JSON list of C-alpha atoms in Angstrom, two decimals:
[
{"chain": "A", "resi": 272, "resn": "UNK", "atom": "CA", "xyz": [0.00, 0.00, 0.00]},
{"chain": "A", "resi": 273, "resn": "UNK", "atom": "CA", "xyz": [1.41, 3.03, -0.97]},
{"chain": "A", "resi": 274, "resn": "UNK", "atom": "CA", "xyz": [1.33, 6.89, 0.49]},
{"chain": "A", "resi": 275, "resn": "UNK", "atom": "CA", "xyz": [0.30, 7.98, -2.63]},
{"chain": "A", "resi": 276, "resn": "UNK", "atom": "CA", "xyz": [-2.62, 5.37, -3.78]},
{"chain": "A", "resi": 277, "resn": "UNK", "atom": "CA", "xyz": [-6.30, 6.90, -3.98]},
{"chain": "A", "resi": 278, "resn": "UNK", "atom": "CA", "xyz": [-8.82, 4.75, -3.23]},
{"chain": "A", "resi": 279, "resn": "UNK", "atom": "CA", "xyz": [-12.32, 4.99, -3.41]},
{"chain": "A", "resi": 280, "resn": "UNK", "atom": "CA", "xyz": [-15.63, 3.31, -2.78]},
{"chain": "A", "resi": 281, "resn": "UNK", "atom": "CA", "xyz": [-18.38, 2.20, -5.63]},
{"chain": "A", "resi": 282, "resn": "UNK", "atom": "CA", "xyz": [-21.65, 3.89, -4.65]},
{"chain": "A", "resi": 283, "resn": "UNK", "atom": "CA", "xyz": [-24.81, 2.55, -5.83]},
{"chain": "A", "resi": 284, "resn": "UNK", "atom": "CA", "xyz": [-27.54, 4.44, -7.73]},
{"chain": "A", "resi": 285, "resn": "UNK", "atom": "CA", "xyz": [-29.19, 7.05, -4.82]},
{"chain": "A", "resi": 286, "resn": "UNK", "atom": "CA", "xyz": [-33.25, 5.53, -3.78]},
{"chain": "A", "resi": 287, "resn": "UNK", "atom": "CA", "xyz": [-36.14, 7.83, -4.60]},
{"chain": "A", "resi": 288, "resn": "UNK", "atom": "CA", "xyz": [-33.80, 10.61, -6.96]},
{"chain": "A", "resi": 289, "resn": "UNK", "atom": "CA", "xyz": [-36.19, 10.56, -9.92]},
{"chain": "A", "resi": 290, "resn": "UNK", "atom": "CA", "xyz": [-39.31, 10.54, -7.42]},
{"chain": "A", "resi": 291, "resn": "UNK", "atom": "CA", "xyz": [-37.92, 13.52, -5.24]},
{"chain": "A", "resi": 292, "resn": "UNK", "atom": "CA", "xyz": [-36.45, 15.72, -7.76]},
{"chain": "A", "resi": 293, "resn": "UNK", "atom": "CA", "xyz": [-39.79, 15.45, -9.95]},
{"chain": "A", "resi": 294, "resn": "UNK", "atom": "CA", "xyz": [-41.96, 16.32, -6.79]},
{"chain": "A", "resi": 295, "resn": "UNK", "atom": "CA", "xyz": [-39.52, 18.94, -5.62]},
{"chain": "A", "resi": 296, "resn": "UNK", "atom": "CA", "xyz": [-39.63, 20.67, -9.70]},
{"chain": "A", "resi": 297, "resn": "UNK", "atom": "CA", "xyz": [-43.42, 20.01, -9.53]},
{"chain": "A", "resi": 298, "resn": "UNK", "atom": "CA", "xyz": [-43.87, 22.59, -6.34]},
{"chain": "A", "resi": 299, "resn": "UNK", "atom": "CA", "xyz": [-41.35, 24.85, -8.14]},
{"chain": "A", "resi": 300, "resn": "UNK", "atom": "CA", "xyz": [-43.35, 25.54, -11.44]},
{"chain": "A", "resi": 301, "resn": "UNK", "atom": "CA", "xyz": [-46.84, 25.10, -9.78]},
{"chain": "A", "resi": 302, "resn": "UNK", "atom": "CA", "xyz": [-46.28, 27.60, -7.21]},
{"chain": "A", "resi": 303, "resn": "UNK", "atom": "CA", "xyz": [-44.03, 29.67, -9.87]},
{"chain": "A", "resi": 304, "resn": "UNK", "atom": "CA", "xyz": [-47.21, 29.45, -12.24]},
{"chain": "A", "resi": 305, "resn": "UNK", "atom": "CA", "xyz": [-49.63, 30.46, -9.65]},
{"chain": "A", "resi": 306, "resn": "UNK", "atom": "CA", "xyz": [-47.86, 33.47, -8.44]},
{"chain": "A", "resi": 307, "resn": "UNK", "atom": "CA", "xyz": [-47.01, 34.68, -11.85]},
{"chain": "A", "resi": 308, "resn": "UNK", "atom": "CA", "xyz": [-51.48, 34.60, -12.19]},
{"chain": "A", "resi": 309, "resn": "UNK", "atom": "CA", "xyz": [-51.71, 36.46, -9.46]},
{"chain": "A", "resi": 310, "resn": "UNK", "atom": "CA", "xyz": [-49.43, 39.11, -9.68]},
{"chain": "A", "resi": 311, "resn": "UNK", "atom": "CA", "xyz": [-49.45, 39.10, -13.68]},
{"chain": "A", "resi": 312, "resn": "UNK", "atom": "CA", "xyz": [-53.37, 39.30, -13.83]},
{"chain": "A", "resi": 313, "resn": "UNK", "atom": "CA", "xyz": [-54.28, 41.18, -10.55]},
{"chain": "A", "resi": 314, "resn": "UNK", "atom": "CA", "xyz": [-53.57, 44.72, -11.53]},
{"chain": "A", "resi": 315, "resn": "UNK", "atom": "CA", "xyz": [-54.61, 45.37, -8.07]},
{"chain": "A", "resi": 316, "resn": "UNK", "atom": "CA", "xyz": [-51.76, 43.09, -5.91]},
{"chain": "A", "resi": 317, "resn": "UNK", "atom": "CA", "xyz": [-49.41, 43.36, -8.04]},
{"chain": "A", "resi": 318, "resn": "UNK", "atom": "CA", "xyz": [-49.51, 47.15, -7.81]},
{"chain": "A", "resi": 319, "resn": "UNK", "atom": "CA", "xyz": [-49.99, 46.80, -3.82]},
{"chain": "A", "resi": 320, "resn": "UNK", "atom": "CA", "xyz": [-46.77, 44.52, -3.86]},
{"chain": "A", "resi": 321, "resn": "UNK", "atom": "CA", "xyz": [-44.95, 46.64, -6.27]},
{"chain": "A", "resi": 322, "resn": "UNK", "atom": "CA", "xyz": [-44.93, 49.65, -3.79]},
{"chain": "A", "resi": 323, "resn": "UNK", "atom": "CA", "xyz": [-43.24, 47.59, -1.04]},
{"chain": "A", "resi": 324, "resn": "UNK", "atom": "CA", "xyz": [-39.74, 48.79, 0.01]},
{"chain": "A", "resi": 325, "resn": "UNK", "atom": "CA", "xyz": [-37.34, 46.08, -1.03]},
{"chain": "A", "resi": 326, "resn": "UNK", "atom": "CA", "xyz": [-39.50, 43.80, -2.44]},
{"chain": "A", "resi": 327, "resn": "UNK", "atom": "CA", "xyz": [-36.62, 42.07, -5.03]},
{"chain": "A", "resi": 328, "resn": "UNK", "atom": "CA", "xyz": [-34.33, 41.85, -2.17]},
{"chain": "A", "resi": 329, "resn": "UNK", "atom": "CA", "xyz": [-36.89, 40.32, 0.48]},
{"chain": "A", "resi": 330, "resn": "UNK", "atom": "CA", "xyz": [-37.62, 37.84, -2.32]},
{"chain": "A", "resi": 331, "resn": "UNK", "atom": "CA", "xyz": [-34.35, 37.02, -3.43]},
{"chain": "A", "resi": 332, "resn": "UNK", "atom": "CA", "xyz": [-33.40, 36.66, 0.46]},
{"chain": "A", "resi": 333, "resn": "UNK", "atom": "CA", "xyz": [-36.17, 34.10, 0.66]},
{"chain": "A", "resi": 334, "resn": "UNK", "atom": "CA", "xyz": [-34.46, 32.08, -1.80]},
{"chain": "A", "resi": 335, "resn": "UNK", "atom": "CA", "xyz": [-30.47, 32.23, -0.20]},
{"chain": "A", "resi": 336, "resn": "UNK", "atom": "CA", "xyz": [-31.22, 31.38, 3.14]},
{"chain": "A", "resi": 337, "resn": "UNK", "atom": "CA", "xyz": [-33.07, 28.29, 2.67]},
{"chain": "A", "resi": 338, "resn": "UNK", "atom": "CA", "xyz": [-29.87, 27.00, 0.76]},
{"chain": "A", "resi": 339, "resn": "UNK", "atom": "CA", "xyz": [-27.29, 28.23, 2.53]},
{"chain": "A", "resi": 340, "resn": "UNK", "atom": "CA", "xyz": [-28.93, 27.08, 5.69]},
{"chain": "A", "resi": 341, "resn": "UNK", "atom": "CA", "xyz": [-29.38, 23.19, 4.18]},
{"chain": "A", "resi": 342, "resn": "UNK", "atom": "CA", "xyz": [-25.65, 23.30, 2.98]},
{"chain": "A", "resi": 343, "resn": "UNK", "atom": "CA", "xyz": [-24.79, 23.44, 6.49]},
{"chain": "A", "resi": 344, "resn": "UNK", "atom": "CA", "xyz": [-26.93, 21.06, 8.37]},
{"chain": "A", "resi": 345, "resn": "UNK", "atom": "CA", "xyz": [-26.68, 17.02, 8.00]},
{"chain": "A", "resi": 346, "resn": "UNK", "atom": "CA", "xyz": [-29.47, 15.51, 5.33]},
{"chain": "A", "resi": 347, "resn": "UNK", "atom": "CA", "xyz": [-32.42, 14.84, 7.78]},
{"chain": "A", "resi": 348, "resn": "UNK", "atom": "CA", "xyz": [-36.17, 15.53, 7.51]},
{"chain": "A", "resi": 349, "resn": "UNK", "atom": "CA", "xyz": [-35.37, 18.94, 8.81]},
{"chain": "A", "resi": 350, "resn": "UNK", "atom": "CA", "xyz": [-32.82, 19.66, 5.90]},
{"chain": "A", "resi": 351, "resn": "UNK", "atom": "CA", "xyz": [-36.04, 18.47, 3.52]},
{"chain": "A", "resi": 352, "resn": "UNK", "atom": "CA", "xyz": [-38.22, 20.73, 5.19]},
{"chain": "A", "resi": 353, "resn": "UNK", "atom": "CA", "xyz": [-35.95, 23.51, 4.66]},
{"chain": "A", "resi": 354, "resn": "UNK", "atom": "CA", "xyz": [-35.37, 22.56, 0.91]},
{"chain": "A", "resi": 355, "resn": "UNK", "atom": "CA", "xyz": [-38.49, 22.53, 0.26]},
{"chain": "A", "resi": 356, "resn": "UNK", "atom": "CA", "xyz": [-39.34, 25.75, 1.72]},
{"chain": "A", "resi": 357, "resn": "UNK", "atom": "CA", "xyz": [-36.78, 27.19, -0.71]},
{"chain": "A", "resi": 358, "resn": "UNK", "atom": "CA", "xyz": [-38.64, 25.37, -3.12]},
{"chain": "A", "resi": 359, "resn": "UNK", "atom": "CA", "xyz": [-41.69, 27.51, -2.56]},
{"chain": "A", "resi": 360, "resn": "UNK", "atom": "CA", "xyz": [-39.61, 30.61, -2.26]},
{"chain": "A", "resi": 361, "resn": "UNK", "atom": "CA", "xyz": [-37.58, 30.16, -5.50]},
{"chain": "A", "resi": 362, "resn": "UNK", "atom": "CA", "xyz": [-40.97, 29.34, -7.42]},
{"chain": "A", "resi": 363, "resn": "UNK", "atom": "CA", "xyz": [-42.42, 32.85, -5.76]},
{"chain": "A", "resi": 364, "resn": "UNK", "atom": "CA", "xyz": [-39.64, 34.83, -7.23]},
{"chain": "A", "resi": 365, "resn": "UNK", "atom": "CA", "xyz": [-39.92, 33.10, -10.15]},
{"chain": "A", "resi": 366, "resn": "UNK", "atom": "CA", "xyz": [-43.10, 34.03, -10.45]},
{"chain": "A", "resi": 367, "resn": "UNK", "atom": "CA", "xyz": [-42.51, 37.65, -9.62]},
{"chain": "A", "resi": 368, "resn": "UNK", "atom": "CA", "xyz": [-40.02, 38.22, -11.70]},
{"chain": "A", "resi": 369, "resn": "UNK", "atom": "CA", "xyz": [-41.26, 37.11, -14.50]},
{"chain": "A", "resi": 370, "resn": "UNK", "atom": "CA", "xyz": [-44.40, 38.87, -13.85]},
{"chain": "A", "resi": 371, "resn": "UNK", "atom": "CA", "xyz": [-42.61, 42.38, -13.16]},
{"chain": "A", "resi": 372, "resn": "UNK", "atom": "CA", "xyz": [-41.00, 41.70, -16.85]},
{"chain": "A", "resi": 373, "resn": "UNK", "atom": "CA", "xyz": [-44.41, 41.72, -18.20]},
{"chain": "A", "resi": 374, "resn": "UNK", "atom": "CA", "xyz": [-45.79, 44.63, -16.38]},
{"chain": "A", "resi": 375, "resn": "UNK", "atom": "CA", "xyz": [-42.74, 46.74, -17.01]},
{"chain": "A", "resi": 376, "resn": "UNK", "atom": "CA", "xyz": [-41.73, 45.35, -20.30]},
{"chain": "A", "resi": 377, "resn": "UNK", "atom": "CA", "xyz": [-40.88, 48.58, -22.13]},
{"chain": "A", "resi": 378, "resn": "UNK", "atom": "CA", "xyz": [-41.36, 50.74, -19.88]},
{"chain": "A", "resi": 379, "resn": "UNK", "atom": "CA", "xyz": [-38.32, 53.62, -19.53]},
{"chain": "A", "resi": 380, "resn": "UNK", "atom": "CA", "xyz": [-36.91, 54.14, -15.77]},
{"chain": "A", "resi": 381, "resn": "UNK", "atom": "CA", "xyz": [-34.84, 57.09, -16.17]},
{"chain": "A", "resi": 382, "resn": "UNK", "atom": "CA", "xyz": [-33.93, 57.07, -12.40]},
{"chain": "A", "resi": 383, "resn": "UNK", "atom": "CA", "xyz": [-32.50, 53.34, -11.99]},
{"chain": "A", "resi": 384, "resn": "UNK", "atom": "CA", "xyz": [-31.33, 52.62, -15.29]},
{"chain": "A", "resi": 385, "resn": "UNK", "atom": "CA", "xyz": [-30.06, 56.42, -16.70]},
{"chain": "A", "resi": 386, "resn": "UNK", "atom": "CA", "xyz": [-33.04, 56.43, -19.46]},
{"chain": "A", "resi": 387, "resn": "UNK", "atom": "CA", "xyz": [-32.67, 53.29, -20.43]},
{"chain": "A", "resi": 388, "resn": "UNK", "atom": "CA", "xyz": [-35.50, 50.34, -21.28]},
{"chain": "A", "resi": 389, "resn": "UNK", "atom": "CA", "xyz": [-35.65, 48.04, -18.32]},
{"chain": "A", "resi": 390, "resn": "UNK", "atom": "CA", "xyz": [-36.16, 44.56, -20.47]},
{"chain": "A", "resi": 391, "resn": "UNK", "atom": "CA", "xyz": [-32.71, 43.17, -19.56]},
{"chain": "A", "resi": 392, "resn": "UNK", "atom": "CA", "xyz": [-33.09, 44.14, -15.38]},
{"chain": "A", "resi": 393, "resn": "UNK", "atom": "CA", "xyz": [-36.27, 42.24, -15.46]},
{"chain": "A", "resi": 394, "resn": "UNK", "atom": "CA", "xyz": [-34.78, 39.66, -17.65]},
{"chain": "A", "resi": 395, "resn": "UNK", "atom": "CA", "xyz": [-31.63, 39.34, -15.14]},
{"chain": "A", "resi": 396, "resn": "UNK", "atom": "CA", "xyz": [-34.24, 38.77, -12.63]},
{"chain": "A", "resi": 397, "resn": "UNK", "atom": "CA", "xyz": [-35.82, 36.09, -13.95]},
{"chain": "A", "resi": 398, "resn": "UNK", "atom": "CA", "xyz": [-32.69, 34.73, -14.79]},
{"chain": "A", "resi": 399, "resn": "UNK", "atom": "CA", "xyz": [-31.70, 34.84, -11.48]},
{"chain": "A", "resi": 400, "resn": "UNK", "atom": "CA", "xyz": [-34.76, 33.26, -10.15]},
{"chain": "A", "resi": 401, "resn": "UNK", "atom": "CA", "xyz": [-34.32, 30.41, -12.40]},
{"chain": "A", "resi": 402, "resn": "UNK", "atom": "CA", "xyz": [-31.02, 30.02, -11.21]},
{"chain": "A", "resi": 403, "resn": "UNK", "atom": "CA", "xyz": [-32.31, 29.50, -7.76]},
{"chain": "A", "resi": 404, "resn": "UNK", "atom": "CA", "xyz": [-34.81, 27.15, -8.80]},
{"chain": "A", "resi": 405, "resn": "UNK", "atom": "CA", "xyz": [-31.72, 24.64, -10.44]},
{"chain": "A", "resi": 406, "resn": "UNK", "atom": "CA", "xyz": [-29.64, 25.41, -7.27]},
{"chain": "A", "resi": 407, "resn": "UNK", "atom": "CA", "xyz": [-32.56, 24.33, -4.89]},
{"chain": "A", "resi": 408, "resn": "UNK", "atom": "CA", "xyz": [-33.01, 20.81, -7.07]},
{"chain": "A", "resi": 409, "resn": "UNK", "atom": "CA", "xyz": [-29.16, 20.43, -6.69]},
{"chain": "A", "resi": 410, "resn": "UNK", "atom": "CA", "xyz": [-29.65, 20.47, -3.19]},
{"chain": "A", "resi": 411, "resn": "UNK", "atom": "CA", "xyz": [-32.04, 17.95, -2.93]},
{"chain": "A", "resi": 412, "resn": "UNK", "atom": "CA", "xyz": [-29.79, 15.43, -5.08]},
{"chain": "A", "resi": 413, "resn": "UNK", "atom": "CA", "xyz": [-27.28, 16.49, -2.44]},
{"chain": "A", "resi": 414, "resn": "UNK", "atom": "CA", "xyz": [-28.93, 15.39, 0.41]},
{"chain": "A", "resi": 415, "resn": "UNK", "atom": "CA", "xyz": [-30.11, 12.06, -1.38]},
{"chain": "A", "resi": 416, "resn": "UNK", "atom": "CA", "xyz": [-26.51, 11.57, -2.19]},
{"chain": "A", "resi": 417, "resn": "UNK", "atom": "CA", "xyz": [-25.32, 12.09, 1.22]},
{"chain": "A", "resi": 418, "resn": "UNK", "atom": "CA", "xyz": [-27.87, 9.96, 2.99]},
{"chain": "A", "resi": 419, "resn": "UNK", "atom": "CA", "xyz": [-26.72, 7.34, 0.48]},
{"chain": "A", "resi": 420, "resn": "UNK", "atom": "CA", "xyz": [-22.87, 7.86, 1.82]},
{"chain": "A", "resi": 421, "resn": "UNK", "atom": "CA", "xyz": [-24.34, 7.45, 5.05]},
{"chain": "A", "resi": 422, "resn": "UNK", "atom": "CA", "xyz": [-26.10, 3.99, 4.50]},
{"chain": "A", "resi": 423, "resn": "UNK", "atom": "CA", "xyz": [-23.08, 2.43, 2.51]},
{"chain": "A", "resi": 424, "resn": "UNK", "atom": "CA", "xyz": [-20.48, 3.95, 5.73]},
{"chain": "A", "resi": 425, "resn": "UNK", "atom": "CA", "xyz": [-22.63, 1.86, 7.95]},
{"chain": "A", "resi": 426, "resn": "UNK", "atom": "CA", "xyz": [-23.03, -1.39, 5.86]},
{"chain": "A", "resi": 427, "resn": "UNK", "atom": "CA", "xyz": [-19.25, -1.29, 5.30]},
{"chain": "A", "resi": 428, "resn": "UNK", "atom": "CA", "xyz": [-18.67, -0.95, 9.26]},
{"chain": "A", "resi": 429, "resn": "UNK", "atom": "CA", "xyz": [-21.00, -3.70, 10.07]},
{"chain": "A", "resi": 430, "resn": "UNK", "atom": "CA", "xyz": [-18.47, -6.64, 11.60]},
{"chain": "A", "resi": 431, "resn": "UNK", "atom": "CA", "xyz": [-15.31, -4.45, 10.97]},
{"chain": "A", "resi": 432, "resn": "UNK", "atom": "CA", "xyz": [-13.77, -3.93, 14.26]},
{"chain": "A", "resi": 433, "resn": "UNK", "atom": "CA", "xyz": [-11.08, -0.88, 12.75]},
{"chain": "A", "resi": 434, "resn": "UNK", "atom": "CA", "xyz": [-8.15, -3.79, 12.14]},
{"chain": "A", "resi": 435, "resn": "UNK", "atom": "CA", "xyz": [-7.50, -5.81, 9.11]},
{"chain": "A", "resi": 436, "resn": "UNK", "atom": "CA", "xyz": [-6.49, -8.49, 11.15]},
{"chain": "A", "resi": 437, "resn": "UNK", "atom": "CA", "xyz": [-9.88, -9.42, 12.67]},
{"chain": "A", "resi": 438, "resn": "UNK", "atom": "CA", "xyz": [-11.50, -9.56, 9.26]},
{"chain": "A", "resi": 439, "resn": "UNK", "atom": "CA", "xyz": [-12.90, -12.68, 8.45]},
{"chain": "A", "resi": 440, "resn": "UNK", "atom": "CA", "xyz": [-11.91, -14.31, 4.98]},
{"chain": "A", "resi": 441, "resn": "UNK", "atom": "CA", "xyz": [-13.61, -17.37, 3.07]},
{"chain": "A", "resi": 442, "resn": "UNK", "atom": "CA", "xyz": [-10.44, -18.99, 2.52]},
{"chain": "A", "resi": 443, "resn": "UNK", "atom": "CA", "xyz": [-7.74, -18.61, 5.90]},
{"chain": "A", "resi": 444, "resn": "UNK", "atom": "CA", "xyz": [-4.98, -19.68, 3.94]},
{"chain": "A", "resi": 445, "resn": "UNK", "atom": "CA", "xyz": [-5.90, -16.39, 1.42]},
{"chain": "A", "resi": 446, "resn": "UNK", "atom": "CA", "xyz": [-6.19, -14.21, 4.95]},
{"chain": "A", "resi": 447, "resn": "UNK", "atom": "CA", "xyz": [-2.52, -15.49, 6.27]},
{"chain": "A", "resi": 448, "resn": "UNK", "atom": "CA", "xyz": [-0.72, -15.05, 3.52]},
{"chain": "A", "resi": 449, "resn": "UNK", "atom": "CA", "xyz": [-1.98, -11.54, 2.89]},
{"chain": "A", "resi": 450, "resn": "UNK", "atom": "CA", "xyz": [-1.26, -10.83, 7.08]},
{"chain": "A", "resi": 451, "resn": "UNK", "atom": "CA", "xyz": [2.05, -12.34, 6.43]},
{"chain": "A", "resi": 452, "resn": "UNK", "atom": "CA", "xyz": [2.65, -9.76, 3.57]},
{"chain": "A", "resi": 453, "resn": "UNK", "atom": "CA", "xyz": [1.16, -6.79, 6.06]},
{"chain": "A", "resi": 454, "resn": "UNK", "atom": "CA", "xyz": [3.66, -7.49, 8.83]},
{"chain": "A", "resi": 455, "resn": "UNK", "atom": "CA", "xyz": [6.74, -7.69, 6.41]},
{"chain": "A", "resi": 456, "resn": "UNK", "atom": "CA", "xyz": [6.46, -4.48, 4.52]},
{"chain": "A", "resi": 457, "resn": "UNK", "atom": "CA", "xyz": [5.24, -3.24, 8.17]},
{"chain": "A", "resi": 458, "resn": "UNK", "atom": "CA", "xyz": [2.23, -1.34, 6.56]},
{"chain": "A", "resi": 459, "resn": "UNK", "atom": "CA", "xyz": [-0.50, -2.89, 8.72]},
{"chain": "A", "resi": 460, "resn": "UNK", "atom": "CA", "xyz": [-0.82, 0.60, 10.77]},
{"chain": "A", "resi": 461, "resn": "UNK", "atom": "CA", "xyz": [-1.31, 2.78, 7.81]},
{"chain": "A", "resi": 462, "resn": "UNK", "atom": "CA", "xyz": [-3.52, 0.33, 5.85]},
{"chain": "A", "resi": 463, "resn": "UNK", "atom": "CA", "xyz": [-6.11, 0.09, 9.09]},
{"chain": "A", "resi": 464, "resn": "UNK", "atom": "CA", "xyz": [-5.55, 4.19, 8.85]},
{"chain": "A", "resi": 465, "resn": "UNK", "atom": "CA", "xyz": [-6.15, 4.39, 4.94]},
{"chain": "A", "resi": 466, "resn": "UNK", "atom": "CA", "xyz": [-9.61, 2.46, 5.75]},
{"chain": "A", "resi": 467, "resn": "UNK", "atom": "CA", "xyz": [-10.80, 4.47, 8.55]},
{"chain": "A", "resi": 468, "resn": "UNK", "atom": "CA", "xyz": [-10.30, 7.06, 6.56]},
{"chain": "A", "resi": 469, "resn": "UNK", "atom": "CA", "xyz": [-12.21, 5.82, 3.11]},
{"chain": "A", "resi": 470, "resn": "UNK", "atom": "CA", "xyz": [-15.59, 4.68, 5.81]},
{"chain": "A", "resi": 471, "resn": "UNK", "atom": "CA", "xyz": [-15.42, 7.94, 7.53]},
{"chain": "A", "resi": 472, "resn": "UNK", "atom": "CA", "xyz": [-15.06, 10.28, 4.32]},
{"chain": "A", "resi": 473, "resn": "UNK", "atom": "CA", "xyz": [-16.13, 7.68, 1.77]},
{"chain": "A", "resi": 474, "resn": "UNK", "atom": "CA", "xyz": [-12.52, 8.13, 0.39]},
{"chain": "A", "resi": 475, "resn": "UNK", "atom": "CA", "xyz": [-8.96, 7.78, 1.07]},
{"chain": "A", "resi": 476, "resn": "UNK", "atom": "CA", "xyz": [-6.54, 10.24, -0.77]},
{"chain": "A", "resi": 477, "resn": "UNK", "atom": "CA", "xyz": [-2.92, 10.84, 0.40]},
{"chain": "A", "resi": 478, "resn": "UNK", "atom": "CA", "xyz": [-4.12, 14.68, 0.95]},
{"chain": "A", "resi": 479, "resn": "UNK", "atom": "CA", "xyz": [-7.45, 13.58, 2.92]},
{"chain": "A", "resi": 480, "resn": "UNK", "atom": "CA", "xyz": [-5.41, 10.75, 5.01]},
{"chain": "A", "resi": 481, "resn": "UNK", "atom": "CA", "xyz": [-2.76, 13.66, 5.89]},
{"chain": "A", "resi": 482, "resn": "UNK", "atom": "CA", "xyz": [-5.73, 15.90, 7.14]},
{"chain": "A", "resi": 483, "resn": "UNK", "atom": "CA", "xyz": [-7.01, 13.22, 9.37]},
{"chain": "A", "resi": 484, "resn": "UNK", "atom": "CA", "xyz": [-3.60, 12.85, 10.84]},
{"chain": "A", "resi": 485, "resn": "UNK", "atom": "CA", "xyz": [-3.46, 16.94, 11.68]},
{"chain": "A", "resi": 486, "resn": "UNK", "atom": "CA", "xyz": [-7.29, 17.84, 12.19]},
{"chain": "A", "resi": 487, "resn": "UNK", "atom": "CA", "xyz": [-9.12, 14.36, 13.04]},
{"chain": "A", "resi": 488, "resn": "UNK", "atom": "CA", "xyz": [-11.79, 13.19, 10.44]},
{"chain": "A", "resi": 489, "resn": "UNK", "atom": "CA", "xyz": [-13.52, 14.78, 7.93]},
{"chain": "A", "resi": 490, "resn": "UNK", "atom": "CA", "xyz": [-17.02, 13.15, 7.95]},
{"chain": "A", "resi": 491, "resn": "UNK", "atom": "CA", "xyz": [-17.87, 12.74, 4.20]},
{"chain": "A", "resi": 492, "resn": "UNK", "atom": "CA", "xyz": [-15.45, 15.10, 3.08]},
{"chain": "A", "resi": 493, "resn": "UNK", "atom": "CA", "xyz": [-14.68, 12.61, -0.23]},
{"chain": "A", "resi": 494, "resn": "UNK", "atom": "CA", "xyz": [-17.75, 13.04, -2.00]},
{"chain": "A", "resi": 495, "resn": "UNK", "atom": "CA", "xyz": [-18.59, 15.86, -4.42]},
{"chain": "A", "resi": 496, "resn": "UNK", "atom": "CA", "xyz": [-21.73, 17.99, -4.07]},
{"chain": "A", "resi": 497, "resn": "UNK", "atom": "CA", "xyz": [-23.11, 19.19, -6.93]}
]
């Protein structure tokens, strides 16, 4: 075993991704479509809305914290709850946005924009809104993916007591003559090390196995988030 090998687990496809992420898009563009009714057809809220002080940034606040909030919790029901409340957030601005671009849609602001037509603000806004929407999908394949990482850490731990030597083998002869090899290139320590680190992190890199060393375990720190 060398300092340098990288070595890495095989995940299996993540349960329920399709299911979620099509529920999750479905409360995106129904709620998106609703509030773009309402605000594009009611002359009379979206006028009463339009006069509110900060309205884009109370809206586009609505749709940061719910993410940057999940990013930092571990993948529970809670973190769902919160993703999905982005979820409803992220299809309001949509909605907004897109209904402010057809209310406004040439329409000159000479104060915010020096004289100029406001078609590509309201078009950065739904841009932005839509960017949100992808962003808060991501984060639900996220938390699939890391509940996944989870499960497959705990079904590799199951009957592994931390040392290579107590694993069981089908064939003993196979399982000595590998030990045999372990104490005469005097590796044992850093290969029990290497596989700590690849079930806490879900892998084992010289650079991750060096952090361990320094600043203790990174829990999951191997897999990529999207």
């Amino acid at each position: 075993c060398s300092d340098s090998k990288v070595i890495l687990t095989a995940s299996a496809p993540t349960p329920h991704l399709v299911r979620n992420v099509t529920c999750l898009s479905c409360v995106i563009v129904v709620v998106a479509s609703i509030a773009l009714l309402v605000f594009a057809l009611s002359e009379h809220v979206y006028h009463l809305v339009h006069l509110g002080k900060w309205r884009d940034s109370v809206v586009l606040l609505a749709c940061v914290v719910p993410l940057f909030t999940s990013s930092f919790l571990r993948p529970t029901r809670t973190t769902c709850a919160i993703i999905y409340a982005g979820a409803l957030s992220s299809g309001l601005a949509l909605g907004w946005f897109a209904s402010r671009a057809i209310h406004e849609w040439g329409i000159v602001t000479s104060l915010e924009l020096a004289g100029r037509r406001s078609e590509s603000v309201r078009l950065h806004g739904v841009v932005i809104a839509l960017i949100f929407c992808v962003a808060t999908v991501f984060a639900e394949v996220d938390r699939l993916y890391l509940i996944q990482c989870r499960r497959e850490s705990q079904e590799l731990r199951r009957g592994y007591t931390g040392y290579l030597r107590d694993a069981a083998s089908t064939k003993p002869e196979d399982k000595a003559r590998i030990m045999e090899e372990l104490q005469a290139s005097g590796l044992e320590h850093s290969i029990d090390h290497a596989i700590e680190v690849l079930l806490v992190t879900g892998a084992s890199t010289p650079t991750l196995r060096a952090a361990s060393l320094r600043v203790g375990m990174l829990e999951q720190a191997g897999p990529g988030g999207l």
